[in-house]
């Protein structure tokens, strides 16, 4: 047990126990001697009293003076502790007695003993003292020497009973005092021992405390050197250790700072590179859009002309090629916009099954072309998220599934999972190796398209999917293995079916724009011409202008446009936004809707447009989209 | 023939012995142990005998049993003390014996061996007449005498009574057969204050009883006439006794006379004596006494006059 004690307990033990043992021994010895002395003193006193009484009793006994004997007995009874006195004659007759003889004691002897006897009882001490005839030395020749011894006789005896009560009480008191002193000595020595142990263990505890603080990281802690020998060596060792620890930590922290700096520089460099990439993408897509926009508008017009069969076939192929190109550009634009963070999702409850059916229909032709079975497993259900963005996610996943499945089935399934709907896109395609399952979400990664065939897309689909999923706060999971197909799954929050079904905007777009006053502005004459012609075919009255000044000119001429459709970038100092503000400053036009058509996908530009509350169409704007937007804005306003 | 021849032999031997005794005078002294009283007596005897008859040789033998042969070689055997007397008497020697320094009771109790020779004695007991004379002289106001006696001292008590009666003193006596009768005896004898005379009878007066007797007598305001110096020291007002020295001297004188051819006298009381006075006790009892020497001298003169 002692092996687990601390220094303090050990020192206390070493200092306390010997003192306690010594105190116990001394107190026991002293008390024992004192008790024996008390016993001895009481006996001696009792014997002295008895002897004295015996001597004094001789003559009264000789002369038969019982009164005197009685007086002497009673006088002796006055002495302390004397409980009873009796004087017994030669024949055992009690001649005088005082006090009550102890009943527990044996009866007085009939024949007086030769010498004094002591009988010890539980509570009494009895002294039996013979009364001797005092002998007078007679030196004469009358007495025959042989007669001298035979003449000796004891005429009686004295009995003295001594009560031991007072002695016992004194014993008890002595023991109490001894116990009290023992207690005092024990307490005193304990205090002393603790004090000593403190003085011994104090420096060691100080070292231990300091070591603990150093352990908590307070490396500036030092032990104040005290004492000598091992204690000093220990303190110095701890101080040295702390100093070295502090040095090591300083060095490490310096290196971390340096590494952090380098890392930050590298990160900044990477961010700059990423920004440059975005700018490049924006610029590239803008420059591509401009002609494509015009091309689209012209082709749209062309398709509305009476054409022979051959021309119509060519026109249709032109339209298809243009749409493919637009799709590619849209993807680039999506990435730019998502990176810019300008898309704000607006979650609504929508008919999930309807949405999925719609998407399935869109990819049905492609699937049929690849000889794939495209199926939908979905109960009627409603979900809560941004339906447009969700459509883009599933659209991308479906497109990929159809594209990378050489044969078999593509299944679009929807299952309930707790509070959510789990939408899965399953294919029996080539599958994705586990190592590649992360990198496929990076831009421009196409696992099976080393030759970068354009009909297989640009590799932006899953990058867009990842950004959209993050934006909507959804969970996307992928389960796939090479040759076993892939399962992409998204979980959506389930929603109750709203009471009123929204009117399909597409249906409303089928309405007529006859007589709608449109102020169309574009600095590209070709695009302005195409836009004007398209709007005219929809029955609008178009007032074309190539810059802000010309547009304001129309307004000054008294034209009151129902809507302003303008390019964002214009010649001159003012751009589309400035024009919009200026036009709205004209009385009566303050609530005039405006559509900004822009090939600029730079994030900062988009943010500026959104901030101004304008509606944006990206070039190349699809005629259907333009038409729907005009319809919505005019209808709303 | 044998009877006649044996008688002749004995006679011849006896003659030869007497001749040898006269020539060598060996006096054998038997002493009793080493106690100072007897030592003193031996010294006194030897010294006095040398003074009177320097031609005599004295051999001293102290203590123990003696053989008859040892006694037979001496001209005279002198015993000092009752133990020596007992031993010498028991030996049954034909040599004449002089007993000294013993009480009359002891002398009378001696057992003599067969064929013992003649003996005489000087006892320590003071004659009753001397005791009464002393009382008359020292305490003339006291007319009452009391004494305690045992069976062995009846004669002495009777003699004392007789002597007192002649002097016109009343005597009250009490017989004490055991120590238990001592205190009643004392009370009886001392009903009225009287002079208590102690007798040399150890059944009544001994070293254990003397203190109580003296104390009782004192309480009853009765002076005591003791029979030894020790009594005077212990509290008796008067003492009448023969000292060891006196006994030795007296024995030496008698021994010289016997060896000189004097006939053997019967045992007798001592002629030498002295008186002791305890002035402290006397003063306590309110008695006016003459000094001891005066009393001794006066008593001696009285006795010499009577002779």
PDB file of C-alpha atoms in Angstrom, chain A residues 351-558:
ATOM      1  CA  UNK A 351     -45.389  17.779 -60.188  1.00  0.00           C
ATOM      2  CA  UNK A 352     -42.327  15.556 -60.152  1.00  0.00           C
ATOM      3  CA  UNK A 353     -43.849  12.790 -62.216  1.00  0.00           C
ATOM      4  CA  UNK A 354     -45.008  15.258 -64.842  1.00  0.00           C
ATOM      5  CA  UNK A 355     -41.572  16.824 -64.983  1.00  0.00           C
ATOM      6  CA  UNK A 356     -39.889  13.418 -65.342  1.00  0.00           C
ATOM      7  CA  UNK A 357     -42.305  12.361 -68.094  1.00  0.00           C
ATOM      8  CA  UNK A 358     -41.561  15.570 -69.950  1.00  0.00           C
ATOM      9  CA  UNK A 359     -37.815  14.974 -69.747  1.00  0.00           C
ATOM     10  CA  UNK A 360     -38.198  11.353 -70.792  1.00  0.00           C
ATOM     11  CA  UNK A 361     -40.087  12.502 -73.869  1.00  0.00           C
ATOM     12  CA  UNK A 362     -37.286  14.910 -74.745  1.00  0.00           C
ATOM     13  CA  UNK A 363     -34.697  12.126 -74.774  1.00  0.00           C
ATOM     14  CA  UNK A 364     -36.961   9.496 -76.327  1.00  0.00           C
ATOM     15  CA  UNK A 365     -35.789  10.262 -79.877  1.00  0.00           C
ATOM     16  CA  UNK A 366     -32.101  10.024 -78.933  1.00  0.00           C
ATOM     17  CA  UNK A 367     -32.686   6.775 -77.066  1.00  0.00           C
ATOM     18  CA  UNK A 368     -34.561   5.288 -79.981  1.00  0.00           C
ATOM     19  CA  UNK A 369     -31.728   6.315 -82.231  1.00  0.00           C
ATOM     20  CA  UNK A 370     -29.250   4.389 -79.968  1.00  0.00           C
ATOM     21  CA  UNK A 371     -31.628   1.389 -79.831  1.00  0.00           C
ATOM     22  CA  UNK A 372     -32.134   1.829 -76.095  1.00  0.00           C
ATOM     23  CA  UNK A 373     -35.217   1.163 -74.020  1.00  0.00           C
ATOM     24  CA  UNK A 374     -36.031   4.298 -72.055  1.00  0.00           C
ATOM     25  CA  UNK A 375     -38.426   3.698 -69.188  1.00  0.00           C
ATOM     26  CA  UNK A 376     -39.967   5.554 -66.338  1.00  0.00           C
ATOM     27  CA  UNK A 377     -41.014   4.062 -62.958  1.00  0.00           C
ATOM     28  CA  UNK A 378     -42.667   6.728 -60.955  1.00  0.00           C
ATOM     29  CA  UNK A 379     -45.825   7.081 -58.886  1.00  0.00           C
ATOM     30  CA  UNK A 380     -47.699  10.371 -59.062  1.00  0.00           C
ATOM     31  CA  UNK A 381     -45.726  12.655 -56.742  1.00  0.00           C
ATOM     32  CA  UNK A 382     -44.849  16.210 -55.850  1.00  0.00           C
ATOM     33  CA  UNK A 383     -41.541  17.551 -54.672  1.00  0.00           C
ATOM     34  CA  UNK A 384     -40.159  20.809 -53.323  1.00  0.00           C
ATOM     35  CA  UNK A 385     -37.176  22.391 -55.075  1.00  0.00           C
ATOM     36  CA  UNK A 386     -36.430  24.745 -57.986  1.00  0.00           C
ATOM     37  CA  UNK A 387     -38.052  22.829 -60.896  1.00  0.00           C
ATOM     38  CA  UNK A 388     -36.002  24.558 -63.638  1.00  0.00           C
ATOM     39  CA  UNK A 389     -32.669  23.775 -62.037  1.00  0.00           C
ATOM     40  CA  UNK A 390     -33.779  20.271 -61.084  1.00  0.00           C
ATOM     41  CA  UNK A 391     -34.773  19.693 -64.723  1.00  0.00           C
ATOM     42  CA  UNK A 392     -31.303  20.705 -65.816  1.00  0.00           C
ATOM     43  CA  UNK A 393     -29.748  18.181 -63.422  1.00  0.00           C
ATOM     44  CA  UNK A 394     -31.873  15.262 -64.561  1.00  0.00           C
ATOM     45  CA  UNK A 395     -31.541  16.402 -68.167  1.00  0.00           C
ATOM     46  CA  UNK A 396     -27.791  16.188 -67.940  1.00  0.00           C
ATOM     47  CA  UNK A 397     -27.852  12.806 -66.201  1.00  0.00           C
ATOM     48  CA  UNK A 398     -30.299  11.403 -68.748  1.00  0.00           C
ATOM     49  CA  UNK A 399     -28.272  12.798 -71.614  1.00  0.00           C
ATOM     50  CA  UNK A 400     -25.143  11.140 -70.246  1.00  0.00           C
ATOM     51  CA  UNK A 401     -26.958   7.845 -69.690  1.00  0.00           C
ATOM     52  CA  UNK A 402     -28.239   7.751 -73.233  1.00  0.00           C
ATOM     53  CA  UNK A 403     -24.862   8.846 -74.559  1.00  0.00           C
ATOM     54  CA  UNK A 404     -22.772   6.266 -72.681  1.00  0.00           C
ATOM     55  CA  UNK A 405     -25.086   3.242 -72.908  1.00  0.00           C
ATOM     56  CA  UNK A 406     -24.382   1.269 -76.049  1.00  0.00           C
ATOM     57  CA  UNK A 407     -27.296  -1.090 -75.566  1.00  0.00           C
ATOM     58  CA  UNK A 408     -29.845  -2.088 -72.982  1.00  0.00           C
ATOM     59  CA  UNK A 409     -32.046   0.083 -70.859  1.00  0.00           C
ATOM     60  CA  UNK A 410     -32.036   3.500 -69.290  1.00  0.00           C
ATOM     61  CA  UNK A 411     -34.416   3.628 -66.389  1.00  0.00           C
ATOM     62  CA  UNK A 412     -35.699   6.784 -64.732  1.00  0.00           C
ATOM     63  CA  UNK A 413     -37.125   5.745 -61.364  1.00  0.00           C
ATOM     64  CA  UNK A 414     -38.620   7.543 -58.422  1.00  0.00           C
ATOM     65  CA  UNK A 415     -39.096   5.978 -54.988  1.00  0.00           C
ATOM     66  CA  UNK A 416     -40.257   7.243 -51.667  1.00  0.00           C
ATOM     67  CA  UNK A 417     -37.658   7.284 -48.957  1.00  0.00           C
ATOM     68  CA  UNK A 418     -38.920   8.695 -45.676  1.00  0.00           C
ATOM     69  CA  UNK A 419     -39.709  12.367 -46.166  1.00  0.00           C
ATOM     70  CA  UNK A 420     -37.890  12.362 -49.486  1.00  0.00           C
ATOM     71  CA  UNK A 421     -38.273  11.231 -53.070  1.00  0.00           C
ATOM     72  CA  UNK A 422     -35.310   9.439 -54.450  1.00  0.00           C
ATOM     73  CA  UNK A 423     -34.900   9.980 -58.163  1.00  0.00           C
ATOM     74  CA  UNK A 424     -32.559   7.514 -59.829  1.00  0.00           C
ATOM     75  CA  UNK A 425     -31.112   7.455 -63.297  1.00  0.00           C
ATOM     76  CA  UNK A 426     -30.034   3.880 -63.991  1.00  0.00           C
ATOM     77  CA  UNK A 427     -28.297   2.682 -67.060  1.00  0.00           C
ATOM     78  CA  UNK A 428     -26.792  -0.595 -68.192  1.00  0.00           C
ATOM     79  CA  UNK A 429     -23.879   1.213 -69.727  1.00  0.00           C
ATOM     80  CA  UNK A 430     -20.122   0.878 -69.494  1.00  0.00           C
ATOM     81  CA  UNK A 431     -19.959   1.895 -65.858  1.00  0.00           C
ATOM     82  CA  UNK A 432     -17.375   4.027 -64.087  1.00  0.00           C
ATOM     83  CA  UNK A 433     -14.341   2.741 -62.308  1.00  0.00           C
ATOM     84  CA  UNK A 434     -14.219   3.616 -58.616  1.00  0.00           C
ATOM     85  CA  UNK A 435     -11.052   5.665 -59.067  1.00  0.00           C
ATOM     86  CA  UNK A 436     -12.785   7.810 -61.666  1.00  0.00           C
ATOM     87  CA  UNK A 437     -15.978   8.417 -59.731  1.00  0.00           C
ATOM     88  CA  UNK A 438     -14.740  11.727 -58.346  1.00  0.00           C
ATOM     89  CA  UNK A 439     -12.978  13.179 -61.345  1.00  0.00           C
ATOM     90  CA  UNK A 440     -16.021  12.801 -63.609  1.00  0.00           C
ATOM     91  CA  UNK A 441     -17.535  15.770 -61.810  1.00  0.00           C
ATOM     92  CA  UNK A 442     -14.656  18.002 -62.943  1.00  0.00           C
ATOM     93  CA  UNK A 443     -14.954  20.221 -66.024  1.00  0.00           C
ATOM     94  CA  UNK A 444     -14.060  18.816 -69.424  1.00  0.00           C
ATOM     95  CA  UNK A 445     -13.573  15.265 -68.171  1.00  0.00           C
ATOM     96  CA  UNK A 446     -14.832  12.619 -70.575  1.00  0.00           C
ATOM     97  CA  UNK A 447     -13.810   9.113 -69.697  1.00  0.00           C
ATOM     98  CA  UNK A 448     -14.663   7.427 -73.002  1.00  0.00           C
ATOM     99  CA  UNK A 449     -13.960  10.332 -75.319  1.00  0.00           C
ATOM    100  CA  UNK A 450     -10.238  10.593 -75.729  1.00  0.00           C
ATOM    101  CA  UNK A 451     -10.755  11.762 -79.309  1.00  0.00           C
ATOM    102  CA  UNK A 452     -13.171  14.434 -78.016  1.00  0.00           C
ATOM    103  CA  UNK A 453     -15.884  13.734 -80.525  1.00  0.00           C
ATOM    104  CA  UNK A 454     -18.183  16.749 -80.446  1.00  0.00           C
ATOM    105  CA  UNK A 455     -21.355  14.734 -80.581  1.00  0.00           C
ATOM    106  CA  UNK A 456     -20.459  13.381 -77.148  1.00  0.00           C
ATOM    107  CA  UNK A 457     -20.586  16.832 -75.588  1.00  0.00           C
ATOM    108  CA  UNK A 458     -17.862  18.891 -74.031  1.00  0.00           C
ATOM    109  CA  UNK A 459     -17.607  17.133 -70.671  1.00  0.00           C
ATOM    110  CA  UNK A 460     -19.361  19.891 -68.793  1.00  0.00           C
ATOM    111  CA  UNK A 461     -22.572  17.977 -67.967  1.00  0.00           C
ATOM    112  CA  UNK A 462     -21.567  16.436 -64.635  1.00  0.00           C
ATOM    113  CA  UNK A 463     -19.656  19.569 -63.632  1.00  0.00           C
ATOM    114  CA  UNK A 464     -22.908  21.502 -64.051  1.00  0.00           C
ATOM    115  CA  UNK A 465     -24.809  18.752 -62.225  1.00  0.00           C
ATOM    116  CA  UNK A 466     -22.436  18.974 -59.277  1.00  0.00           C
ATOM    117  CA  UNK A 467     -22.752  22.763 -59.080  1.00  0.00           C
ATOM    118  CA  UNK A 468     -26.552  22.616 -59.327  1.00  0.00           C
ATOM    119  CA  UNK A 469     -26.855  19.909 -56.696  1.00  0.00           C
ATOM    120  CA  UNK A 470     -24.699  22.000 -54.367  1.00  0.00           C
ATOM    121  CA  UNK A 471     -26.742  25.069 -55.116  1.00  0.00           C
ATOM    122  CA  UNK A 472     -30.040  23.328 -54.355  1.00  0.00           C
ATOM    123  CA  UNK A 473     -28.626  21.596 -51.284  1.00  0.00           C
ATOM    124  CA  UNK A 474     -29.460  18.144 -52.583  1.00  0.00           C
ATOM    125  CA  UNK A 475     -27.691  14.840 -52.144  1.00  0.00           C
ATOM    126  CA  UNK A 476     -26.211  13.221 -55.199  1.00  0.00           C
ATOM    127  CA  UNK A 477     -24.917   9.681 -54.964  1.00  0.00           C
ATOM    128  CA  UNK A 478     -23.259   7.474 -57.518  1.00  0.00           C
ATOM    129  CA  UNK A 479     -23.090   3.713 -57.529  1.00  0.00           C
ATOM    130  CA  UNK A 480     -21.215   2.204 -60.407  1.00  0.00           C
ATOM    131  CA  UNK A 481     -18.666  -0.338 -61.504  1.00  0.00           C
ATOM    132  CA  UNK A 482     -17.064  -0.938 -64.886  1.00  0.00           C
ATOM    133  CA  UNK A 483     -19.363  -3.064 -67.147  1.00  0.00           C
ATOM    134  CA  UNK A 484     -22.211  -2.988 -64.671  1.00  0.00           C
ATOM    135  CA  UNK A 485     -23.852   0.303 -65.497  1.00  0.00           C
ATOM    136  CA  UNK A 486     -24.284   3.324 -63.264  1.00  0.00           C
ATOM    137  CA  UNK A 487     -26.904   4.628 -60.874  1.00  0.00           C
ATOM    138  CA  UNK A 488     -27.036   8.355 -60.192  1.00  0.00           C
ATOM    139  CA  UNK A 489     -29.485   9.169 -57.395  1.00  0.00           C
ATOM    140  CA  UNK A 490     -30.837  12.472 -56.091  1.00  0.00           C
ATOM    141  CA  UNK A 491     -33.008  12.896 -53.045  1.00  0.00           C
ATOM    142  CA  UNK A 492     -35.701  15.583 -53.043  1.00  0.00           C
ATOM    143  CA  UNK A 493     -37.897  16.766 -50.270  1.00  0.00           C
ATOM    144  CA  UNK A 494     -41.445  15.479 -50.775  1.00  0.00           C
ATOM    145  CA  UNK A 495     -44.257  18.088 -51.002  1.00  0.00           C
ATOM    146  CA  UNK A 496     -48.028  18.123 -50.883  1.00  0.00           C
ATOM    147  CA  UNK A 497     -49.919  18.759 -54.084  1.00  0.00           C
ATOM    148  CA  UNK A 498     -50.934  22.433 -54.329  1.00  0.00           C
ATOM    149  CA  UNK A 499     -54.642  23.079 -54.840  1.00  0.00           C
ATOM    150  CA  UNK A 500     -54.358  25.121 -58.016  1.00  0.00           C
ATOM    151  CA  UNK A 501     -52.272  23.999 -60.919  1.00  0.00           C
ATOM    152  CA  UNK A 502     -50.192  26.751 -62.523  1.00  0.00           C
ATOM    153  CA  UNK A 503     -51.013  27.644 -66.009  1.00  0.00           C
ATOM    154  CA  UNK A 504     -48.367  26.467 -68.360  1.00  0.00           C
ATOM    155  CA  UNK A 505     -46.488  29.476 -69.576  1.00  0.00           C
ATOM    156  CA  UNK A 506     -45.611  27.716 -72.729  1.00  0.00           C
ATOM    157  CA  UNK A 507     -49.316  27.477 -73.540  1.00  0.00           C
ATOM    158  CA  UNK A 508     -49.784  31.185 -72.991  1.00  0.00           C
ATOM    159  CA  UNK A 509     -46.858  31.915 -75.255  1.00  0.00           C
ATOM    160  CA  UNK A 510     -48.936  30.681 -78.054  1.00  0.00           C
ATOM    161  CA  UNK A 511     -50.921  33.935 -77.837  1.00  0.00           C
ATOM    162  CA  UNK A 512     -50.670  36.771 -80.358  1.00  0.00           C
ATOM    163  CA  UNK A 513     -48.505  39.921 -80.176  1.00  0.00           C
ATOM    164  CA  UNK A 514     -50.486  41.876 -82.787  1.00  0.00           C
ATOM    165  CA  UNK A 515     -49.835  45.594 -82.433  1.00  0.00           C
ATOM    166  CA  UNK A 516     -47.342  45.207 -79.631  1.00  0.00           C
ATOM    167  CA  UNK A 517     -44.976  48.223 -79.751  1.00  0.00           C
ATOM    168  CA  UNK A 518     -41.381  46.904 -79.433  1.00  0.00           C
ATOM    169  CA  UNK A 519     -38.298  49.077 -79.156  1.00  0.00           C
ATOM    170  CA  UNK A 520     -35.475  46.765 -80.437  1.00  0.00           C
ATOM    171  CA  UNK A 521     -31.858  47.894 -80.024  1.00  0.00           C
ATOM    172  CA  UNK A 522     -28.720  46.068 -81.196  1.00  0.00           C
ATOM    173  CA  UNK A 523     -25.392  47.459 -82.352  1.00  0.00           C
ATOM    174  CA  UNK A 524     -24.947  44.496 -84.718  1.00  0.00           C
ATOM    175  CA  UNK A 525     -26.977  45.433 -87.831  1.00  0.00           C
ATOM    176  CA  UNK A 526     -27.315  41.785 -88.836  1.00  0.00           C
ATOM    177  CA  UNK A 527     -28.673  40.769 -85.445  1.00  0.00           C
ATOM    178  CA  UNK A 528     -30.915  43.852 -85.309  1.00  0.00           C
ATOM    179  CA  UNK A 529     -32.294  42.994 -88.733  1.00  0.00           C
ATOM    180  CA  UNK A 530     -32.935  39.365 -87.734  1.00  0.00           C
ATOM    181  CA  UNK A 531     -34.589  40.382 -84.451  1.00  0.00           C
ATOM    182  CA  UNK A 532     -36.769  42.989 -86.182  1.00  0.00           C
ATOM    183  CA  UNK A 533     -37.905  40.560 -88.833  1.00  0.00           C
ATOM    184  CA  UNK A 534     -38.705  37.837 -86.260  1.00  0.00           C
ATOM    185  CA  UNK A 535     -40.681  40.200 -84.060  1.00  0.00           C
ATOM    186  CA  UNK A 536     -42.515  41.493 -87.119  1.00  0.00           C
ATOM    187  CA  UNK A 537     -43.531  37.959 -88.126  1.00  0.00           C
ATOM    188  CA  UNK A 538     -45.038  37.611 -84.580  1.00  0.00           C
ATOM    189  CA  UNK A 539     -47.198  40.674 -85.365  1.00  0.00           C
ATOM    190  CA  UNK A 540     -45.214  43.247 -83.379  1.00  0.00           C
ATOM    191  CA  UNK A 541     -44.644  46.858 -84.420  1.00  0.00           C
ATOM    192  CA  UNK A 542     -40.845  47.032 -84.236  1.00  0.00           C
ATOM    193  CA  UNK A 543     -38.871  50.261 -83.783  1.00  0.00           C
ATOM    194  CA  UNK A 544     -35.250  49.265 -84.496  1.00  0.00           C
ATOM    195  CA  UNK A 545     -32.308  51.252 -83.230  1.00  0.00           C
ATOM    196  CA  UNK A 546     -28.535  50.576 -83.402  1.00  0.00           C
ATOM    197  CA  UNK A 547     -27.616  52.548 -80.300  1.00  0.00           C
ATOM    198  CA  UNK A 548     -29.066  54.343 -77.308  1.00  0.00           C
ATOM    199  CA  UNK A 549     -29.216  57.688 -79.046  1.00  0.00           C
ATOM    200  CA  UNK A 550     -31.283  56.310 -81.926  1.00  0.00           C
ATOM    201  CA  UNK A 551     -33.561  54.494 -79.470  1.00  0.00           C
ATOM    202  CA  UNK A 552     -34.127  57.657 -77.456  1.00  0.00           C
ATOM    203  CA  UNK A 553     -34.872  59.274 -80.776  1.00  0.00           C
ATOM    204  CA  UNK A 554     -37.862  56.924 -81.255  1.00  0.00           C
ATOM    205  CA  UNK A 555     -39.117  57.952 -77.833  1.00  0.00           C
ATOM    206  CA  UNK A 556     -38.681  61.610 -78.567  1.00  0.00           C
ATOM    207  CA  UNK A 557     -40.708  60.995 -81.741  1.00  0.00           C
ATOM    208  CA  UNK A 558     -43.581  59.962 -79.524  1.00  0.00           C
TER     209      UNK A 558
END
